[in-house]
PDB file of C-alpha atoms in Angstrom:
ATOM      1  CA  MET G   1      -8.128 -46.747 -62.162  1.00  0.00           C
ATOM      2  CA  THR G   2      -8.502 -45.691 -65.912  1.00  0.00           C
ATOM      3  CA  ILE G   3     -12.030 -44.617 -66.976  1.00  0.00           C
ATOM      4  CA  SER G   4     -13.043 -45.329 -70.530  1.00  0.00           C
ATOM      5  CA  SER G   5     -14.471 -42.849 -73.003  1.00  0.00           C
ATOM      6  CA  PRO G   6     -18.184 -42.818 -73.070  1.00  0.00           C
ATOM      7  CA  LEU G   7     -20.058 -45.112 -75.428  1.00  0.00           C
ATOM      8  CA  LEU G   8     -21.538 -42.854 -77.994  1.00  0.00           C
ATOM      9  CA  PHE G   9     -24.928 -43.006 -79.873  1.00  0.00           C
ATOM     10  CA  GLN G  10     -23.928 -43.471 -83.509  1.00  0.00           C
ATOM     11  CA  PRO G  11     -26.962 -44.118 -85.868  1.00  0.00           C
ATOM     12  CA  ASP G  12     -26.493 -44.487 -89.628  1.00  0.00           C
ATOM     13  CA  PRO G  13     -27.303 -41.374 -91.445  1.00  0.00           C
ATOM     14  CA  CYS G  14     -30.858 -42.298 -92.423  1.00  0.00           C
ATOM     15  CA  LEU G  15     -31.637 -42.929 -88.546  1.00  0.00           C
ATOM     16  CA  LEU G  16     -29.854 -39.715 -87.544  1.00  0.00           C
ATOM     17  CA  ALA G  17     -32.320 -37.762 -89.735  1.00  0.00           C
ATOM     18  CA  LYS G  18     -34.912 -38.918 -87.425  1.00  0.00           C
ATOM     19  CA  MET G  19     -33.181 -37.668 -84.450  1.00  0.00           C
ATOM     20  CA  PRO G  20     -33.111 -33.900 -84.253  1.00  0.00           C
ATOM     21  CA  SER G  21     -31.770 -33.604 -80.630  1.00  0.00           C
ATOM     22  CA  LEU G  22     -28.678 -36.094 -81.813  1.00  0.00           C
ATOM     23  CA  ARG G  23     -28.261 -34.490 -84.964  1.00  0.00           C
ATOM     24  CA  ASP G  24     -28.123 -30.997 -83.662  1.00  0.00           C
ATOM     25  CA  ASP G  25     -26.505 -31.790 -80.707  1.00  0.00           C
ATOM     26  CA  ASN G  26     -29.245 -30.101 -78.706  1.00  0.00           C
ATOM     27  CA  VAL G  27     -28.598 -31.472 -75.177  1.00  0.00           C
ATOM     28  CA  PRO G  28     -29.463 -29.273 -72.091  1.00  0.00           C
ATOM     29  CA  ARG G  29     -26.451 -27.799 -70.210  1.00  0.00           C
ATOM     30  CA  PHE G  30     -27.318 -29.707 -67.011  1.00  0.00           C
ATOM     31  CA  LEU G  31     -28.987 -33.172 -66.601  1.00  0.00           C
ATOM     32  CA  LEU G  32     -29.810 -34.724 -63.313  1.00  0.00           C
ATOM     33  CA  ARG G  33     -30.219 -38.193 -62.037  1.00  0.00           C
ATOM     34  CA  VAL G  34     -31.732 -39.436 -58.605  1.00  0.00           C
ATOM     35  CA  HIS G  35     -30.026 -42.289 -56.980  1.00  0.00           C
ATOM     36  CA  THR G  36     -29.952 -44.413 -53.755  1.00  0.00           C
ATOM     37  CA  PRO G  37     -27.870 -46.851 -52.268  1.00  0.00           C
ATOM     38  CA  LYS G  38     -30.116 -49.778 -53.811  1.00  0.00           C
ATOM     39  CA  SER G  39     -30.244 -48.223 -57.369  1.00  0.00           C
ATOM     40  CA  TYR G  40     -29.603 -50.526 -60.030  1.00  0.00           C
ATOM     41  CA  SER G  41     -26.672 -48.237 -61.561  1.00  0.00           C
ATOM     42  CA  GLN G  42     -23.675 -47.464 -59.747  1.00  0.00           C
ATOM     43  CA  THR G  43     -23.723 -43.556 -59.249  1.00  0.00           C
ATOM     44  CA  SER G  44     -20.797 -41.697 -57.999  1.00  0.00           C
ATOM     45  CA  LEU G  45     -18.795 -38.452 -58.517  1.00  0.00           C
ATOM     46  CA  THR G  46     -16.637 -40.223 -60.512  1.00  0.00           C
ATOM     47  CA  GLU G  47     -18.821 -42.304 -63.158  1.00  0.00           C
ATOM     48  CA  VAL G  48     -22.092 -43.811 -63.799  1.00  0.00           C
ATOM     49  CA  VAL G  49     -21.920 -47.586 -64.323  1.00  0.00           C
ATOM     50  CA  PRO G  50     -25.091 -49.420 -65.544  1.00  0.00           C
ATOM     51  CA  GLN G  51     -26.013 -52.987 -64.172  1.00  0.00           C
ATOM     52  CA  ALA G  52     -24.936 -54.866 -67.093  1.00  0.00           C
ATOM     53  CA  SER G  53     -21.432 -53.077 -66.757  1.00  0.00           C
ATOM     54  CA  ALA G  54     -21.191 -54.597 -63.337  1.00  0.00           C
ATOM     55  CA  HIS G  55     -21.889 -57.837 -64.889  1.00  0.00           C
ATOM     56  CA  ASN G  56     -19.253 -57.361 -67.550  1.00  0.00           C
ATOM     57  CA  ALA G  57     -21.982 -57.988 -70.066  1.00  0.00           C
ATOM     58  CA  ALA G  58     -21.099 -57.570 -73.951  1.00  0.00           C
ATOM     59  CA  ARG G  59     -24.037 -55.391 -74.388  1.00  0.00           C
ATOM     60  CA  THR G  60     -22.542 -52.396 -72.369  1.00  0.00           C
ATOM     61  CA  GLU G  61     -19.731 -52.105 -75.167  1.00  0.00           C
ATOM     62  CA  GLN G  62     -22.263 -52.137 -78.082  1.00  0.00           C
ATOM     63  CA  ASP G  63     -23.968 -49.130 -79.326  1.00  0.00           C
ATOM     64  CA  ILE G  64     -27.921 -49.627 -79.189  1.00  0.00           C
ATOM     65  CA  PHE G  65     -27.963 -49.163 -82.773  1.00  0.00           C
ATOM     66  CA  THR G  66     -25.846 -52.209 -83.449  1.00  0.00           C
ATOM     67  CA  TRP G  67     -28.536 -54.359 -81.501  1.00  0.00           C
ATOM     68  CA  ASP G  68     -31.463 -56.262 -82.827  1.00  0.00           C
ATOM     69  CA  ARG G  69     -34.042 -53.692 -83.380  1.00  0.00           C
ATOM     70  CA  HIS G  70     -36.878 -55.692 -81.480  1.00  0.00           C
ATOM     71  CA  ASP G  71     -34.423 -56.247 -78.671  1.00  0.00           C
ATOM     72  CA  ALA G  72     -33.795 -52.642 -78.721  1.00  0.00           C
ATOM     73  CA  ALA G  73     -37.534 -51.502 -78.462  1.00  0.00           C
ATOM     74  CA  ARG G  74     -38.354 -54.213 -75.600  1.00  0.00           C
ATOM     75  CA  ILE G  75     -35.183 -53.035 -73.211  1.00  0.00           C
ATOM     76  CA  LEU G  76     -35.788 -49.478 -74.030  1.00  0.00           C
ATOM     77  CA  ASN G  77     -39.725 -50.044 -72.873  1.00  0.00           C
ATOM     78  CA  VAL G  78     -38.555 -51.410 -69.683  1.00  0.00           C
ATOM     79  CA  GLN G  79     -35.957 -48.601 -69.310  1.00  0.00           C
ATOM     80  CA  LEU G  80     -37.909 -45.795 -69.967  1.00  0.00           C
ATOM     81  CA  ARG G  81     -40.825 -46.938 -67.457  1.00  0.00           C
ATOM     82  CA  TRP G  82     -38.433 -47.600 -64.785  1.00  0.00           C
ATOM     83  CA  TRP G  83     -39.360 -51.276 -64.625  1.00  0.00           C
ATOM     84  CA  LEU G  84     -37.060 -53.972 -63.641  1.00  0.00           C
ATOM     85  CA  HIS G  85     -35.069 -55.686 -66.129  1.00  0.00           C
ATOM     86  CA  ARG G  86     -35.658 -59.514 -65.956  1.00  0.00           C
ATOM     87  CA  ASP G  87     -31.933 -59.942 -67.094  1.00  0.00           C
ATOM     88  CA  ALA G  88     -29.156 -57.606 -65.645  1.00  0.00           C
ATOM     89  CA  SER G  89     -27.155 -57.986 -69.002  1.00  0.00           C
ATOM     90  CA  ASP G  90     -29.838 -55.981 -70.531  1.00  0.00           C
ATOM     91  CA  CYS G  91     -29.532 -52.988 -68.350  1.00  0.00           C
ATOM     92  CA  SER G  92     -26.872 -51.014 -70.287  1.00  0.00           C
ATOM     93  CA  LEU G  93     -28.792 -47.761 -70.607  1.00  0.00           C
ATOM     94  CA  ASP G  94     -29.091 -45.091 -67.872  1.00  0.00           C
ATOM     95  CA  CYS G  95     -31.990 -42.492 -67.463  1.00  0.00           C
ATOM     96  CA  TRP G  96     -31.436 -38.694 -67.048  1.00  0.00           C
ATOM     97  CA  THR G  97     -33.862 -35.929 -66.915  1.00  0.00           C
ATOM     98  CA  SER G  98     -33.585 -32.332 -67.436  1.00  0.00           C
ATOM     99  CA  PRO G  99     -36.511 -30.608 -65.621  1.00  0.00           C
ATOM    100  CA  LEU G 100     -35.363 -30.241 -61.942  1.00  0.00           C
ATOM    101  CA  LEU G 101     -39.256 -30.588 -60.725  1.00  0.00           C
ATOM    102  CA  PHE G 102     -39.526 -33.916 -61.939  1.00  0.00           C
ATOM    103  CA  ALA G 103     -36.199 -35.161 -60.437  1.00  0.00           C
ATOM    104  CA  LEU G 104     -37.337 -33.412 -56.878  1.00  0.00           C
ATOM    105  CA  GLN G 105     -40.811 -35.127 -57.050  1.00  0.00           C
ATOM    106  CA  TYR G 106     -39.002 -38.445 -57.757  1.00  0.00           C
ATOM    107  CA  GLY G 107     -36.682 -37.763 -55.024  1.00  0.00           C
ATOM    108  CA  LEU G 108     -39.494 -37.112 -52.563  1.00  0.00           C
ATOM    109  CA  HIS G 109     -41.564 -40.023 -54.028  1.00  0.00           C
ATOM    110  CA  LEU G 110     -38.760 -42.512 -52.944  1.00  0.00           C
ATOM    111  CA  ALA G 111     -39.154 -41.038 -49.273  1.00  0.00           C
ATOM    112  CA  ARG G 112     -42.759 -41.839 -49.408  1.00  0.00           C
ATOM    113  CA  ARG G 113     -44.386 -43.453 -46.083  1.00  0.00           C
ATOM    114  CA  ASN G 114     -45.081 -46.575 -47.831  1.00  0.00           C
ATOM    115  CA  ASN G 115     -42.027 -47.033 -49.562  1.00  0.00           C
ATOM    116  CA  PRO G 116     -40.739 -50.701 -48.923  1.00  0.00           C
ATOM    117  CA  ASP G 117     -37.179 -49.569 -48.916  1.00  0.00           C
ATOM    118  CA  GLU G 118     -37.842 -47.072 -46.297  1.00  0.00           C
ATOM    119  CA  TYR G 119     -35.499 -44.506 -47.359  1.00  0.00           C
ATOM    120  CA  GLN G 120     -34.807 -41.258 -45.599  1.00  0.00           C
ATOM    121  CA  PRO G 121     -34.307 -38.051 -47.592  1.00  0.00           C
ATOM    122  CA  SER G 122     -30.683 -38.166 -46.423  1.00  0.00           C
ATOM    123  CA  GLN G 123     -30.265 -41.475 -48.438  1.00  0.00           C
ATOM    124  CA  ILE G 124     -31.661 -40.193 -51.640  1.00  0.00           C
ATOM    125  CA  THR G 125     -29.272 -38.044 -53.924  1.00  0.00           C
ATOM    126  CA  LEU G 126     -29.725 -35.703 -56.712  1.00  0.00           C
ATOM    127  CA  LEU G 127     -26.761 -35.507 -58.947  1.00  0.00           C
ATOM    128  CA  ILE G 128     -26.435 -33.116 -61.483  1.00  0.00           C
ATOM    129  CA  VAL G 129     -23.762 -33.150 -64.508  1.00  0.00           C
ATOM    130  CA  ASP G 130     -22.619 -30.588 -66.719  1.00  0.00           C
ATOM    131  CA  THR G 131     -22.944 -31.747 -70.223  1.00  0.00           C
ATOM    132  CA  ARG G 132     -20.848 -29.258 -72.282  1.00  0.00           C
ATOM    133  CA  SER G 133     -17.493 -31.193 -71.290  1.00  0.00           C
ATOM    134  CA  ILE G 134     -18.867 -34.426 -72.168  1.00  0.00           C
ATOM    135  CA  PRO G 135     -18.409 -35.710 -75.923  1.00  0.00           C
ATOM    136  CA  ASP G 136     -21.262 -35.082 -78.236  1.00  0.00           C
ATOM    137  CA  GLY G 137     -23.310 -38.147 -78.785  1.00  0.00           C
ATOM    138  CA  ALA G 138     -22.982 -39.537 -75.168  1.00  0.00           C
ATOM    139  CA  PHE G 139     -26.729 -38.568 -74.457  1.00  0.00           C
ATOM    140  CA  VAL G 140     -29.810 -38.967 -76.578  1.00  0.00           C
ATOM    141  CA  LYS G 141     -33.365 -37.633 -76.095  1.00  0.00           C
ATOM    142  CA  ASP G 142     -35.718 -40.265 -75.448  1.00  0.00           C
ATOM    143  CA  LEU G 143     -38.168 -38.829 -78.056  1.00  0.00           C
ATOM    144  CA  ASP G 144     -35.488 -39.693 -80.739  1.00  0.00           C
ATOM    145  CA  LEU G 145     -35.066 -43.125 -79.750  1.00  0.00           C
ATOM    146  CA  LEU G 146     -38.910 -43.549 -79.383  1.00  0.00           C
ATOM    147  CA  ASN G 147     -39.373 -42.228 -83.074  1.00  0.00           C
ATOM    148  CA  VAL G 148     -36.595 -44.876 -84.184  1.00  0.00           C
ATOM    149  CA  PHE G 149     -37.511 -47.969 -82.326  1.00  0.00           C
ATOM    150  CA  SER G 150     -41.354 -47.739 -81.606  1.00  0.00           C
ATOM    151  CA  GLY G 151     -42.053 -49.435 -84.773  1.00  0.00           C
ATOM    152  CA  TYR G 152     -40.544 -52.569 -83.474  1.00  0.00           C
ATOM    153  CA  SER G 153     -42.764 -52.708 -80.483  1.00  0.00           C
ATOM    154  CA  GLU G 154     -43.935 -56.002 -78.920  1.00  0.00           C
ATOM    155  CA  LEU G 155     -47.329 -56.447 -80.697  1.00  0.00           C
ATOM    156  CA  ASN G 156     -48.633 -58.790 -77.959  1.00  0.00           C
ATOM    157  CA  LEU G 157     -47.913 -56.089 -75.131  1.00  0.00           C
ATOM    158  CA  GLU G 158     -50.493 -53.580 -74.551  1.00  0.00           C
ATOM    159  CA  ARG G 159     -48.033 -51.140 -72.699  1.00  0.00           C
ATOM    160  CA  ASN G 160     -45.383 -51.520 -75.208  1.00  0.00           C
ATOM    161  CA  LEU G 161     -42.936 -48.912 -76.782  1.00  0.00           C
ATOM    162  CA  ALA G 162     -45.234 -47.428 -79.238  1.00  0.00           C
ATOM    163  CA  TYR G 163     -48.034 -46.841 -76.291  1.00  0.00           C
ATOM    164  CA  LEU G 164     -45.271 -45.125 -74.462  1.00  0.00           C
ATOM    165  CA  GLU G 165     -44.495 -42.801 -77.472  1.00  0.00           C
ATOM    166  CA  THR G 166     -48.059 -41.853 -77.565  1.00  0.00           C
ATOM    167  CA  MET G 167     -48.243 -41.140 -74.098  1.00  0.00           C
ATOM    168  CA  ARG G 168     -45.115 -39.050 -74.187  1.00  0.00           C
ATOM    169  CA  LEU G 169     -46.438 -37.044 -77.424  1.00  0.00           C
ATOM    170  CA  GLY G 170     -49.888 -36.625 -76.183  1.00  0.00           C
ATOM    171  CA  SER G 171     -51.557 -33.671 -74.585  1.00  0.00           C
ATOM    172  CA  MET G 172     -51.941 -34.907 -71.204  1.00  0.00           C
ATOM    173  CA  GLY G 173     -48.338 -33.732 -70.182  1.00  0.00           C
ATOM    174  CA  TYR G 174     -46.560 -36.996 -69.723  1.00  0.00           C
ATOM    175  CA  TYR G 175     -43.351 -35.782 -71.077  1.00  0.00           C
ATOM    176  CA  PHE G 176     -40.599 -35.063 -68.795  1.00  0.00           C
ATOM    177  CA  GLY G 177     -37.356 -34.301 -70.598  1.00  0.00           C
ATOM    178  CA  GLU G 178     -35.625 -37.490 -70.259  1.00  0.00           C
ATOM    179  CA  TYR G 179     -32.307 -38.479 -71.933  1.00  0.00           C
ATOM    180  CA  LEU G 180     -30.366 -41.673 -71.903  1.00  0.00           C
ATOM    181  CA  SER G 181     -26.838 -42.551 -71.842  1.00  0.00           C
ATOM    182  CA  GLN G 182     -25.297 -46.086 -72.610  1.00  0.00           C
ATOM    183  CA  GLY G 183     -22.372 -48.082 -70.906  1.00  0.00           C
ATOM    184  CA  ARG G 184     -19.895 -46.606 -68.301  1.00  0.00           C
ATOM    185  CA  LEU G 185     -20.053 -42.693 -68.372  1.00  0.00           C
ATOM    186  CA  ASN G 186     -17.296 -40.573 -66.683  1.00  0.00           C
ATOM    187  CA  ILE G 187     -18.334 -37.736 -65.095  1.00  0.00           C
ATOM    188  CA  LYS G 188     -15.283 -36.851 -62.987  1.00  0.00           C
ATOM    189  CA  ASP G 189     -14.851 -33.115 -62.371  1.00  0.00           C
ATOM    190  CA  ARG G 190     -18.215 -32.561 -64.535  1.00  0.00           C
ATOM    191  CA  CYS G 191     -20.763 -33.047 -61.563  1.00  0.00           C
ATOM    192  CA  ALA G 192     -21.912 -32.172 -58.362  1.00  0.00           C
ATOM    193  CA  GLN G 193     -24.611 -33.814 -56.015  1.00  0.00           C
ATOM    194  CA  ALA G 194     -26.581 -33.300 -52.977  1.00  0.00           C
ATOM    195  CA  THR G 195     -29.053 -35.290 -50.779  1.00  0.00           C
ATOM    196  CA  MET G 196     -32.932 -34.382 -50.577  1.00  0.00           C
ATOM    197  CA  GLN G 197     -32.094 -33.679 -46.875  1.00  0.00           C
ATOM    198  CA  ASP G 198     -29.505 -31.274 -48.129  1.00  0.00           C
ATOM    199  CA  LEU G 199     -32.067 -29.473 -50.377  1.00  0.00           C
ATOM    200  CA  ILE G 200     -34.658 -29.514 -47.706  1.00  0.00           C
ATOM    201  CA  ASP G 201     -32.321 -27.972 -45.059  1.00  0.00           C
ATOM    202  CA  CYS G 202     -31.319 -25.231 -47.602  1.00  0.00           C
ATOM    203  CA  GLY G 203     -35.026 -24.068 -48.188  1.00  0.00           C
ATOM    204  CA  LEU G 204     -36.519 -26.572 -50.846  1.00  0.00           C
ATOM    205  CA  PHE G 205     -39.795 -26.132 -49.234  1.00  0.00           C
ATOM    206  CA  LYS G 206     -39.732 -22.255 -48.856  1.00  0.00           C
ATOM    207  CA  LEU G 207     -38.978 -22.377 -52.565  1.00  0.00           C
ATOM    208  CA  LEU G 208     -41.536 -24.760 -53.618  1.00  0.00           C
ATOM    209  CA  PRO G 209     -44.023 -25.077 -50.832  1.00  0.00           C
ATOM    210  CA  GLU G 210     -46.197 -27.284 -52.794  1.00  0.00           C
ATOM    211  CA  LEU G 211     -43.539 -30.232 -52.478  1.00  0.00           C
ATOM    212  CA  LYS G 212     -43.928 -30.098 -48.673  1.00  0.00           C
ATOM    213  CA  ASN G 213     -46.985 -32.017 -48.187  1.00  0.00           C
ATOM    214  CA  GLU G 214     -46.079 -35.747 -47.674  1.00  0.00           C
ATOM    215  CA  ASP G 215     -49.510 -36.921 -48.648  1.00  0.00           C
ATOM    216  CA  TYR G 216     -48.353 -36.031 -52.260  1.00  0.00           C
ATOM    217  CA  TRP G 217     -45.108 -38.010 -52.124  1.00  0.00           C
ATOM    218  CA  ASP G 218     -46.824 -41.179 -53.151  1.00  0.00           C
ATOM    219  CA  GLN G 219     -47.524 -39.606 -56.440  1.00  0.00           C
ATOM    220  CA  TRP G 220     -44.641 -38.814 -59.080  1.00  0.00           C
ATOM    221  CA  ALA G 221     -45.823 -38.283 -62.813  1.00  0.00           C
ATOM    222  CA  ASN G 222     -49.170 -37.279 -61.985  1.00  0.00           C
ATOM    223  CA  ARG G 223     -48.011 -34.866 -59.319  1.00  0.00           C
ATOM    224  CA  VAL G 224     -45.558 -33.160 -61.689  1.00  0.00           C
ATOM    225  CA  VAL G 225     -48.213 -32.777 -64.374  1.00  0.00           C
ATOM    226  CA  GLU G 226     -50.303 -31.160 -61.676  1.00  0.00           C
ATOM    227  CA  LEU G 227     -47.584 -28.855 -60.285  1.00  0.00           C
ATOM    228  CA  ARG G 228     -46.854 -27.779 -63.852  1.00  0.00           C
ATOM    229  CA  LYS G 229     -50.511 -26.734 -64.736  1.00  0.00           C
ATOM    230  CA  PRO G 230     -49.683 -22.939 -63.757  1.00  0.00           C
ATOM    231  CA  PHE G 231     -46.987 -22.691 -66.033  1.00  0.00           C
ATOM    232  CA  SER G 232     -48.855 -24.532 -68.860  1.00  0.00           C
ATOM    233  CA  GLU G 233     -51.813 -22.303 -68.617  1.00  0.00           C
ATOM    234  CA  THR G 234     -49.687 -19.039 -68.960  1.00  0.00           C
ATOM    235  CA  ASN G 235     -47.528 -20.678 -71.697  1.00  0.00           C
ATOM    236  CA  LYS G 236     -50.048 -22.002 -74.306  1.00  0.00           C
ATOM    237  CA  GLY G 237     -49.671 -25.699 -72.922  1.00  0.00           C
ATOM    238  CA  LYS G 238     -45.727 -25.639 -72.717  1.00  0.00           C
ATOM    239  CA  MET G 239     -43.680 -25.037 -69.534  1.00  0.00           C
ATOM    240  CA  SER G 240     -41.153 -22.455 -70.386  1.00  0.00           C
ATOM    241  CA  GLU G 241     -37.664 -23.889 -69.861  1.00  0.00           C
ATOM    242  CA  HIS G 242     -36.599 -20.360 -68.992  1.00  0.00           C
ATOM    243  CA  ASP G 243     -39.234 -20.046 -66.433  1.00  0.00           C
ATOM    244  CA  GLU G 244     -38.140 -23.512 -64.841  1.00  0.00           C
ATOM    245  CA  VAL G 245     -34.666 -22.645 -64.629  1.00  0.00           C
ATOM    246  CA  ARG G 246     -35.333 -19.014 -63.275  1.00  0.00           C
ATOM    247  CA  THR G 247     -37.687 -20.502 -60.438  1.00  0.00           C
ATOM    248  CA  LEU G 248     -35.330 -23.499 -59.490  1.00  0.00           C
ATOM    249  CA  SER G 249     -32.140 -21.882 -60.320  1.00  0.00           C
ATOM    250  CA  SER G 250     -31.189 -21.389 -56.342  1.00  0.00           C
ATOM    251  CA  LEU G 251     -31.532 -25.290 -55.736  1.00  0.00           C
ATOM    252  CA  LYS G 252     -29.204 -25.970 -58.603  1.00  0.00           C
ATOM    253  CA  ASP G 253     -26.856 -23.646 -56.890  1.00  0.00           C
ATOM    254  CA  VAL G 254     -27.230 -25.446 -53.722  1.00  0.00           C
ATOM    255  CA  ILE G 255     -26.202 -28.608 -55.181  1.00  0.00           C
ATOM    256  CA  LEU G 256     -23.184 -27.269 -57.141  1.00  0.00           C
ATOM    257  CA  ASP G 257     -22.198 -25.629 -53.757  1.00  0.00           C
ATOM    258  CA  ASN G 258     -22.388 -28.907 -52.021  1.00  0.00           C
ATOM    259  CA  GLY G 259     -20.304 -30.351 -54.902  1.00  0.00           C
ATOM    260  CA  ARG G 260     -17.437 -27.844 -54.537  1.00  0.00           C
ATOM    261  CA  SER G 261     -17.693 -28.422 -50.806  1.00  0.00           C
ATOM    262  CA  GLN G 262     -17.158 -32.110 -51.543  1.00  0.00           C
ATOM    263  CA  SER G 263     -14.357 -31.778 -53.650  1.00  0.00           C
ATOM    264  CA  ARG G 264     -12.676 -29.636 -51.174  1.00  0.00           C
ATOM    265  CA  ASP G 265     -13.004 -32.133 -48.400  1.00  0.00           C
ATOM    266  CA  ALA G 266     -11.760 -34.711 -50.477  1.00  0.00           C
ATOM    267  CA  SER G 267      -8.620 -32.737 -51.566  1.00  0.00           C
ATOM    268  CA  GLN G 268      -7.810 -32.022 -48.013  1.00  0.00           C
ATOM    269  CA  ALA G 269      -8.310 -35.548 -46.929  1.00  0.00           C
ATOM    270  CA  ALA G 270      -5.976 -36.615 -49.851  1.00  0.00           C
ATOM    271  CA  HIS G 271      -3.217 -34.210 -48.655  1.00  0.00           C
ATOM    272  CA  ALA G 272      -3.592 -35.034 -44.842  1.00  0.00           C
TER     273      ALA G 272
END
C-alpha cells in the first residue's frame, strides 16, 4: 500500500506572520498521542488516519487554510475540546501533545473506574513520533491556529474558539502544548508506542508516584495543572521543558525500547 505525503499547513504570507511556530518550524522533536480501540482516528505504527479520511471525505485533502473561516473556527473548537464531531466528514484533524505528563494523565483518565468504555491500561496506547523526519508544515501549534481563527468564532456559543483561546493564554495553567496534523499522516519508521500497562510495569508509578492514586484518574486537565504546581513555583509560572524532559525521559526510553522490540518481532515474523 502506498502512503501519501502529509497534507501540509500552508497559510498565505499574511497569516503565516501570525503563526510563529509554523513560520519558524518550531515543533518539538517528540510529539505524543493516546489512542484506544475506539478512538475516532485510526492510529498504527504506519499511519494516523482521521475519521474523515476513513469516510473518503473531500475535506481530508484540503488544507484548513482553504476552508471557510467560520467553518474552520467551529471545527477547531470541537477538535481542541475533544468533543464528538456531529459530522464525521469534519473530523480531518488530529491532536498531538508535547508534554508527556499531559499524555500520561489522559491515558490514566481513560482507565478511570467510571469510564463507560471500561478500558484497561493494556488497551490504552501511548504513541510517540519523531518529528525530525516528517516534512516541515505537517504539524502546527494550537495557539497559532487559535490566533488565526478565533476571530471567526460562533458568537451564539459561549464556549467558542475565542473563549478557548482566552483559557489557554490565561494564568490558570490550561495550556498543554498541543499540536495538530491534518489528513493522513505517514509515521512508518518514525514512531514507537507502548500501552499504559507497559509503562506501569516498567515503573511509571515509582518515577511519578503522584499518578498512582486511582481517585485522581477521574480528572484530566485540572490534575495536570495541580501536578505542575511544584515546577511552576520554581520556574516563575512556567514549567521548564528541560525539567520535564529530564524527569520523564526514562519513560520515553521505555516507549522507544518497546517500539524497537515490536519492529524486531515484526521483522522476524515477516521472515519466518
